[in-house]
Tab-separated table of C-alpha atoms in Angstrom:
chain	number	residue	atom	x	y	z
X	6	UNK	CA	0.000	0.000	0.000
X	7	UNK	CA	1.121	3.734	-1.070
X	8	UNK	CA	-1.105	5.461	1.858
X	9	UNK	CA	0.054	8.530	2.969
X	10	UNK	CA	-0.507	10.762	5.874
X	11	UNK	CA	-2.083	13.346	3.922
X	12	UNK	CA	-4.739	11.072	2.387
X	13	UNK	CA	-5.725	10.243	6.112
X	14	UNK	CA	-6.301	14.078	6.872
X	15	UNK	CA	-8.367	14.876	3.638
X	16	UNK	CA	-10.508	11.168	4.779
X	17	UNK	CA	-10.900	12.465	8.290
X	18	UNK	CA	-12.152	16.350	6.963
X	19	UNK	CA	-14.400	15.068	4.677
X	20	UNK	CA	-15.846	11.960	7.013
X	21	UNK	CA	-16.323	15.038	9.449
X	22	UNK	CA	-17.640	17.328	7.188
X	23	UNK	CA	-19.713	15.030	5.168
X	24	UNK	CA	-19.326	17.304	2.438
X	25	UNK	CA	-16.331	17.222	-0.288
X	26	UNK	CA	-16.754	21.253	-0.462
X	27	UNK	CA	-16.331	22.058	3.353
X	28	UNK	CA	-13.451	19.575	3.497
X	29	UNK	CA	-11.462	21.222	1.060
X	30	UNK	CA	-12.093	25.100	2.459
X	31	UNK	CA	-11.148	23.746	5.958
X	32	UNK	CA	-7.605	21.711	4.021
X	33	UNK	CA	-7.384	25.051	2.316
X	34	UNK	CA	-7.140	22.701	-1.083
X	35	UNK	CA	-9.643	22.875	-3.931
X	36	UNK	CA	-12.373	20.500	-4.161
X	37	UNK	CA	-11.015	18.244	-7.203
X	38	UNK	CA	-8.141	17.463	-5.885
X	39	UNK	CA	-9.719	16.023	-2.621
X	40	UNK	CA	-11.587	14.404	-4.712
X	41	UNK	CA	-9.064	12.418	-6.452
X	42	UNK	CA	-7.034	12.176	-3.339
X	43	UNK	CA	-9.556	10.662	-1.455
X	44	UNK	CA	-10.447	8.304	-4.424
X	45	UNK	CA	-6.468	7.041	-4.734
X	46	UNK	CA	-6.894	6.207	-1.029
X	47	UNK	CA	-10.062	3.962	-1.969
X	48	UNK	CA	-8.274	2.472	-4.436
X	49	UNK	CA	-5.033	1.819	-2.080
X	50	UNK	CA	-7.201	0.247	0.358
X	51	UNK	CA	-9.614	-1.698	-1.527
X	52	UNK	CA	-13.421	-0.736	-0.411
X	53	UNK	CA	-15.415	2.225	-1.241
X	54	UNK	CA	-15.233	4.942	1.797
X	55	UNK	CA	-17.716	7.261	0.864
X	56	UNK	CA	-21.530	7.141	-0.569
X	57	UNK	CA	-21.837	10.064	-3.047
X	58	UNK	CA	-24.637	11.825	-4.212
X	59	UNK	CA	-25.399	14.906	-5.577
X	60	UNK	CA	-26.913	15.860	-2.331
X	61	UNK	CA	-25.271	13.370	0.252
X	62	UNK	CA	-22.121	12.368	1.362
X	63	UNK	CA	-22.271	9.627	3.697
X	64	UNK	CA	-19.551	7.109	5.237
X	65	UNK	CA	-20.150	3.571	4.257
X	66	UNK	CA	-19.570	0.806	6.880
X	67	UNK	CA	-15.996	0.558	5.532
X	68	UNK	CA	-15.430	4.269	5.898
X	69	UNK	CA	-17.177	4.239	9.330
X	70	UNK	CA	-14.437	1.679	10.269
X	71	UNK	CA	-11.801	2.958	9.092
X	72	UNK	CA	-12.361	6.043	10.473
X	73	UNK	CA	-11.384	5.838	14.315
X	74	UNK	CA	-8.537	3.913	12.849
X	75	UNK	CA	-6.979	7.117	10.534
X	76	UNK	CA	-7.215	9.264	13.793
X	77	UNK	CA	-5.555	7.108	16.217
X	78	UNK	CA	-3.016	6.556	13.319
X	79	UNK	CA	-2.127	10.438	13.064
X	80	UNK	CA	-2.386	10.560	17.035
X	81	UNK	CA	0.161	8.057	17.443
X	82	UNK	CA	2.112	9.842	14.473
X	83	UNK	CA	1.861	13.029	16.629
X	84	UNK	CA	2.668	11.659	19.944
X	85	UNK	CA	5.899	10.327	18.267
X	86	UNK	CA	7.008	13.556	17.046
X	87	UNK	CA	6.396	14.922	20.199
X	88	UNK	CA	8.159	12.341	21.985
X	89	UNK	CA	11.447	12.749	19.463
X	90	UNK	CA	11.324	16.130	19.871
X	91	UNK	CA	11.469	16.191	23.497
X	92	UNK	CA	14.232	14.154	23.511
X	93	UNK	CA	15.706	16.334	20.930
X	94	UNK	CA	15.761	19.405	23.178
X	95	UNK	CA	16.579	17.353	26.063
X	96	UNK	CA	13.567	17.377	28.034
X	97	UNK	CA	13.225	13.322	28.181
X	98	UNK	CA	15.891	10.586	28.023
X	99	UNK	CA	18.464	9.889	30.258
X	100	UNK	CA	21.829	11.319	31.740
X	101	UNK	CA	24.343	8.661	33.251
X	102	UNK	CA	26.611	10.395	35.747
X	103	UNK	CA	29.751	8.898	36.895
X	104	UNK	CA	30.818	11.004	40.294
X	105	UNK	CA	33.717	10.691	43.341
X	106	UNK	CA	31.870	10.095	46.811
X	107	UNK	CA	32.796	14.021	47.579
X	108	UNK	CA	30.403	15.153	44.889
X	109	UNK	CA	27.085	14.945	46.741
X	110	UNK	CA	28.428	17.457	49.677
X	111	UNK	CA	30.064	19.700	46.551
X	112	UNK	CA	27.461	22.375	46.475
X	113	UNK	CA	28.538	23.446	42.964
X	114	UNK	CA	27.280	19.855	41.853
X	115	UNK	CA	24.130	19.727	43.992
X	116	UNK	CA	22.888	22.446	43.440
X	117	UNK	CA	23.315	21.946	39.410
X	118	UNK	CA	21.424	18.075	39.946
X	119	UNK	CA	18.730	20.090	42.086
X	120	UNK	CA	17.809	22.843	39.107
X	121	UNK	CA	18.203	20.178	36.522
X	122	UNK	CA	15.560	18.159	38.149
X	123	UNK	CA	13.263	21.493	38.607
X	124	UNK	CA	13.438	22.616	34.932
X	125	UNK	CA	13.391	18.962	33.180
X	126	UNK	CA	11.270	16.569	35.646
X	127	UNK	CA	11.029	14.052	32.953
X	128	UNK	CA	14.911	13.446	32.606
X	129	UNK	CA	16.094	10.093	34.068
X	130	UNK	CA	19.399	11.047	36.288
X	131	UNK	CA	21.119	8.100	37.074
X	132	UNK	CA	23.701	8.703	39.108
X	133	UNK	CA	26.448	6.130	39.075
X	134	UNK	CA	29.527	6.641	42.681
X	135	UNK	CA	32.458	5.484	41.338
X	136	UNK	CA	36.048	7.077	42.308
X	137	UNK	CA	37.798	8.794	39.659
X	138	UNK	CA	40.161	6.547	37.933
X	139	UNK	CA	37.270	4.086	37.407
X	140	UNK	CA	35.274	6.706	35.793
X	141	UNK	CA	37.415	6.335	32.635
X	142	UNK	CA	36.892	3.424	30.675
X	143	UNK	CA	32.935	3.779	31.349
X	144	UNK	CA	33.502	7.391	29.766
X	145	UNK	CA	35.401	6.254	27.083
X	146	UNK	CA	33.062	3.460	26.282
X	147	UNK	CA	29.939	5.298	26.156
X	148	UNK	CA	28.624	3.624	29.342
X	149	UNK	CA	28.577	7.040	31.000
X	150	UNK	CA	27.755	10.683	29.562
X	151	UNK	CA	29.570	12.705	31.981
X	152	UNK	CA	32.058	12.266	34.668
X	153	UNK	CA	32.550	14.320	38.433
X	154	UNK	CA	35.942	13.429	39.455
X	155	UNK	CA	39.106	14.941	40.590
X	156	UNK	CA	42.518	15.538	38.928
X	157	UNK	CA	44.153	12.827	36.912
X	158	UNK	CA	45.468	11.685	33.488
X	159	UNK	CA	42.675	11.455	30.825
X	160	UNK	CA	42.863	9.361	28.004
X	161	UNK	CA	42.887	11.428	24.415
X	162	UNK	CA	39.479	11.179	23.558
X	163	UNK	CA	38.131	12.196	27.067
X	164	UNK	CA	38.177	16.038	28.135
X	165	UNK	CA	37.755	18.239	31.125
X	166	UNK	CA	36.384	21.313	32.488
X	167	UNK	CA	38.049	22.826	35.898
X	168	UNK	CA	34.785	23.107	38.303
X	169	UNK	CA	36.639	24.078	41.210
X	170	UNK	CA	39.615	24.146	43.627
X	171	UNK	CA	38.434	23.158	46.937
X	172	UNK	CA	41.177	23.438	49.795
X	173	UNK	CA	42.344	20.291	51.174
X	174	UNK	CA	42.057	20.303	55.085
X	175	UNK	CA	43.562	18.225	58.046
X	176	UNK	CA	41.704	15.910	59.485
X	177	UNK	CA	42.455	15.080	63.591
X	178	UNK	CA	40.163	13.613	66.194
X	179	UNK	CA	38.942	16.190	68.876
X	180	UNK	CA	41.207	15.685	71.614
X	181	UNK	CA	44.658	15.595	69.369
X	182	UNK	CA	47.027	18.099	70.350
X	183	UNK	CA	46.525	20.253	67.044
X	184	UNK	CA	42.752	20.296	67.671
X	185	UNK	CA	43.187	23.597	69.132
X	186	UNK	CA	44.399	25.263	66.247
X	187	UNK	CA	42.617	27.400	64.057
X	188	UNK	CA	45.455	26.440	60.949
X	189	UNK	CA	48.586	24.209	60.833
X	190	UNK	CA	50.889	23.894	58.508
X	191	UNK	CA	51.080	20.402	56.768
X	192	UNK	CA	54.582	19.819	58.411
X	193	UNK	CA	53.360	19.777	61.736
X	194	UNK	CA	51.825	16.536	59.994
X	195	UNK	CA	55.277	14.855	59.475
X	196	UNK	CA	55.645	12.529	62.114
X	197	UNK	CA	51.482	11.310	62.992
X	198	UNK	CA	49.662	8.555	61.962
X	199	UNK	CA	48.015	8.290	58.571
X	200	UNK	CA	45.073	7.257	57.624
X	201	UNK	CA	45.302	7.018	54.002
X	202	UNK	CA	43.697	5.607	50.612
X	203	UNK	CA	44.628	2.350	49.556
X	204	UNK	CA	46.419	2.678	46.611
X	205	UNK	CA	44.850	0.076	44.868
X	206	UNK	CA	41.968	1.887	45.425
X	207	UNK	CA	41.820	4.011	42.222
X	208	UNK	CA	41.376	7.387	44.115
X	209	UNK	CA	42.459	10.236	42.592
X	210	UNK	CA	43.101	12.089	45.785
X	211	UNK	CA	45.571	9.046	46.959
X	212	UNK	CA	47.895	10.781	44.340
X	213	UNK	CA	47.085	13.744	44.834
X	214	UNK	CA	47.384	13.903	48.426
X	215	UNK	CA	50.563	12.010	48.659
X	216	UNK	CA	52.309	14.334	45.772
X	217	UNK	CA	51.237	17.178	48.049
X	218	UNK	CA	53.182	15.804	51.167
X	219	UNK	CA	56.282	15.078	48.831
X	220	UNK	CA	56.602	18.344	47.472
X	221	UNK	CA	56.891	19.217	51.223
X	222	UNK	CA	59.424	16.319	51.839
X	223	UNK	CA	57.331	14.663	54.024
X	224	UNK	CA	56.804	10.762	53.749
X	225	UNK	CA	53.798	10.067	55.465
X	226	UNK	CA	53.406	7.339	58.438
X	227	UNK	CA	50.630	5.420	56.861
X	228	UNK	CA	49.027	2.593	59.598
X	229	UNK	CA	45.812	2.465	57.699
X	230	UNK	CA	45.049	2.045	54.210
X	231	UNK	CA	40.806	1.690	52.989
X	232	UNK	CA	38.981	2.626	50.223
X	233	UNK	CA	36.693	5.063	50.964
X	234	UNK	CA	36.676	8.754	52.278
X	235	UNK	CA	34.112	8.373	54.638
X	236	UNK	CA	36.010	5.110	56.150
X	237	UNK	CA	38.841	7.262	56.882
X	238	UNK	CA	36.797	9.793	58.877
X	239	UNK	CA	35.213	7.191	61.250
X	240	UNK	CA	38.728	5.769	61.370
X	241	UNK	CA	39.742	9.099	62.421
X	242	UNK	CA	37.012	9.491	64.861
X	243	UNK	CA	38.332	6.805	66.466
X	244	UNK	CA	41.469	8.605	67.244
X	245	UNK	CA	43.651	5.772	65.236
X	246	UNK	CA	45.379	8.364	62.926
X	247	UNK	CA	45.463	11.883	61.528
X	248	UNK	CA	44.512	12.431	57.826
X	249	UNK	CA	43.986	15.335	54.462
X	250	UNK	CA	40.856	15.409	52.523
X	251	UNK	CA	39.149	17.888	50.888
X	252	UNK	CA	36.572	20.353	52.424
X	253	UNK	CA	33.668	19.537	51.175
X	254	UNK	CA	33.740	16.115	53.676
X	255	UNK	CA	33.105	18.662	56.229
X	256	UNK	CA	29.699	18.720	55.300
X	257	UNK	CA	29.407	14.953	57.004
X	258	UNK	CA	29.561	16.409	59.883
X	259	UNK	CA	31.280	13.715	62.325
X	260	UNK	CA	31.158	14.892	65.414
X	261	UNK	CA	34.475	13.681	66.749
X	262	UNK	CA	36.596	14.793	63.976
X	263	UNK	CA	38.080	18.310	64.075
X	264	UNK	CA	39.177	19.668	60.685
X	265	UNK	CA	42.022	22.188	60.521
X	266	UNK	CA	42.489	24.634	57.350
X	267	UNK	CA	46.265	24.203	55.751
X	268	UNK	CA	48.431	27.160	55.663
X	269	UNK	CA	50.070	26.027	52.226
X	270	UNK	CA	48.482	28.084	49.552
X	271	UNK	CA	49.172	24.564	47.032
X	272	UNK	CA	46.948	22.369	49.671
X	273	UNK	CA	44.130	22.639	46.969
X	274	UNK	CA	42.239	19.393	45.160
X	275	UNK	CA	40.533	20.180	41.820
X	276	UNK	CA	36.962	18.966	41.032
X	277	UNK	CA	36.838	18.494	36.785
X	278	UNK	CA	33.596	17.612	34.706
X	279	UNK	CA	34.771	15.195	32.142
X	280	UNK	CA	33.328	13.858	29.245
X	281	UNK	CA	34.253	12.120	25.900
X	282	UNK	CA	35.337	14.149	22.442
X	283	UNK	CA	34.447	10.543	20.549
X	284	UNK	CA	30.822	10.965	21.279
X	285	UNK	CA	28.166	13.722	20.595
X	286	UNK	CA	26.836	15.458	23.520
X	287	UNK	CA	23.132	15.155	23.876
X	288	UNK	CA	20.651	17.742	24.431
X	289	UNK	CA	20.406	15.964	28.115
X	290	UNK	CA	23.896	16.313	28.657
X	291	UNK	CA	24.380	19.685	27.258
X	292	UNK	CA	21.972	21.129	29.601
X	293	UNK	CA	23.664	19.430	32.403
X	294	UNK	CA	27.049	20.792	31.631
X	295	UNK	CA	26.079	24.819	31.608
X	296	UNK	CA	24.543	23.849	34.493
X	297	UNK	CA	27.473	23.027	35.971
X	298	UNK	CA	29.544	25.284	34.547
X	299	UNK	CA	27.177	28.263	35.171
X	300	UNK	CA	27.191	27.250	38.654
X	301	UNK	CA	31.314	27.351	38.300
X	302	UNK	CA	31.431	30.423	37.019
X	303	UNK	CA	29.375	32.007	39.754
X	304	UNK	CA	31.230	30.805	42.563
C-alpha cells in the first residue's frame, strides 16, 4: 500500500464534514483534488469509503471503520514527534553520571542536579559513585555521559572542564594536640599517623594527596590504608590516625573529627567535569554541563 498521511487528513475532513466542499475550504485545497485524493486512497485500500450523491455524502460501513482507525493513526504519528522532539531538546531521556563520593556534599554539583531536576522533571538522572580513575573506561566506552571526578590523566578522547579548587584540610580527632588550632601547617603533619587511601583503590586524591606531602618532603606514616573517604573519617574518629581530605567532607559532619584549614596556599584538590570528544553530547547532557559550569562560574 502507497497510503500517505495526507490522504488520512483529507478522509478524516471530509468523514467530518460530510461534504467534499467544506473539506477542502477547511484543508485550504480545492475540491477536485480532494476528490481524487480521497479516491487514490479507496483504491489503495480496496473498499469504497464514501456514498456520493449529488446531495449526500455519507460514510459507508468501511469508511465508518476505518475512520477511528486514521485518527488514532495520526495521534500516534503526533505523539511520536512529540516524543522525538522532546528528547531532541533534552527534556526526556536519560543522563548517566559517573561522580567521586565528595560530589554529593560539593554544592557546585548539587545544586546543578537540584535545578536540573526542577526545569526537566522528565529526565532520568542516574547517578552512578564510582572514584575517579574508574570513571574512565565507562567514559570512554559510552557507558557514562559525563564524569565528576578529581585531577588525573585522561585518556585522548576524554576532556575536562576545571569546576573548582576546593582546599584540602587536616583531618584530627577532637582531643589531638593540634585540635586547638585554628590552621597548621602540613609539616606539623610529618611525624602522625596516617590514615590514608589504599592505593589500589583508584582514588584520585591518593595521588594527589601524597604528591602534596612530597613536594613538602614529608613521607607520610601510613598505619591504615581503605577505600573510601568516609572510612577514613570514622577511622579518624576513632582517634587511630590523623589524615587530608578535601573540604567539602566537612559537610558529614562527624562529630568527633576536628578539621584544621592548611596554611600552604598549594593544599588545593581540583573537582573536573569530564566527558568524551568521541561521542556527541546530547541535548540531556548539554543542559547538564552549563549547568554546571554556570554554577562554576558564579562561585
Amino acid at each position: 500500500m502507497n497510503i500517505e498521511l495526507r490522504h488520512l487528513r483529507y478522509f478524516i475532513a471530509v468523514a467530518e464534514e460530510l461534504h467534499f466542499g467544506r473539506a477542502a475550504q477547511r484543508l485550504h485545497i480545492s475540491q477536485p483534488p480532494l476528490s481524487q485524493q480521497i479516491q487514490q486512497l479507496e483504491q489503495e485500500i480496496g473498499a469504497q469509503l464514501f456514498l456520493r450523491t449529488n446531495r449526500s455524502v455519507q460514510l459507508t460501513a468501511a469508511g465508518a471503520q476505518f475512520l477511528p482507525d486514521a485518527r488514532a493513526i495520526l495521534q500516534q504519528v503526533e505523539q511520536a514527534s512529540e516524543r522525538a522532539a522532546r528528547l531532541h531538546r533534552g527534556e526526556e531521556g536519560e543522563l548517566r553520571i559517573g561522580f567521586t563520593s565528595s560530589a554529593p556534599f560539593i554544592g557546585l554539583v548539587s545544586d546543578a542536579l537540584y535545578h536540573f531536576r526542577l526545569r526537566w522533571p522528565a529526565v532520568h538522572i542516574r547517578m552512578q559513585e564510582i572514584n575517579t580513575r574508574q570513571q574512565l573506561a565507562p567514559l570512554h566506552e559510552g557507558r557514562l555521559d559525563l564524569g565528576i571526578m578529581r585531577n588525573t590523566p585522561l585518556p585522548a578522547d576524554l576532556r575536562y572542564q576545571l569546576l573548582l579548587r576546593e582546599p584540602l584540610c587536616a583531618v584530627v580527632h577532637w582531643a589531638h594536640p593540634l585540635a586547638d588550632a585554628e590552621q597548621i601547617s602540613i609539616r606539623a603533619l610529618a611525624s602522625e599517623p596516617f590514615v590514608f587511601f589504599d592505593p589500589q583503590g583508584g582514588t584520585a586524591l591518593y595521588s594527589e594527596i601524597l604528591a602534596l606531602l612530597h613536594r613538602y618532603q614529608i613521607q607520610p606514616y601510613i598505619t591504615q590504608e581503605v577505600g573510601e573517604a568516609m572510612t577514613i573519617l570514622g577511622l579518624v574518629a576513632t582517634g587511630l590516625g590523623v589524615s587530608i581530605l578535601p573540604a567539602s567532607f566537612r559537610h558529614a559532619r562527624l562529630s568527633d573529627v576536628v578539621w584544621l584549614p592548611l596554611q600552604e596556599a598549594d593544599a588545593l584538590s581540583e573537582v573536573w567535569m569530564v566527558w568524551s570528544v568521541a561521542r556527541e553530547p546530547g541535548a540531556q547532557m548539554a543542559n547538564m554541563m552549563r549547568l554546571l559550569l554556570r554554577d562554576a562560574e558564579e562561585k
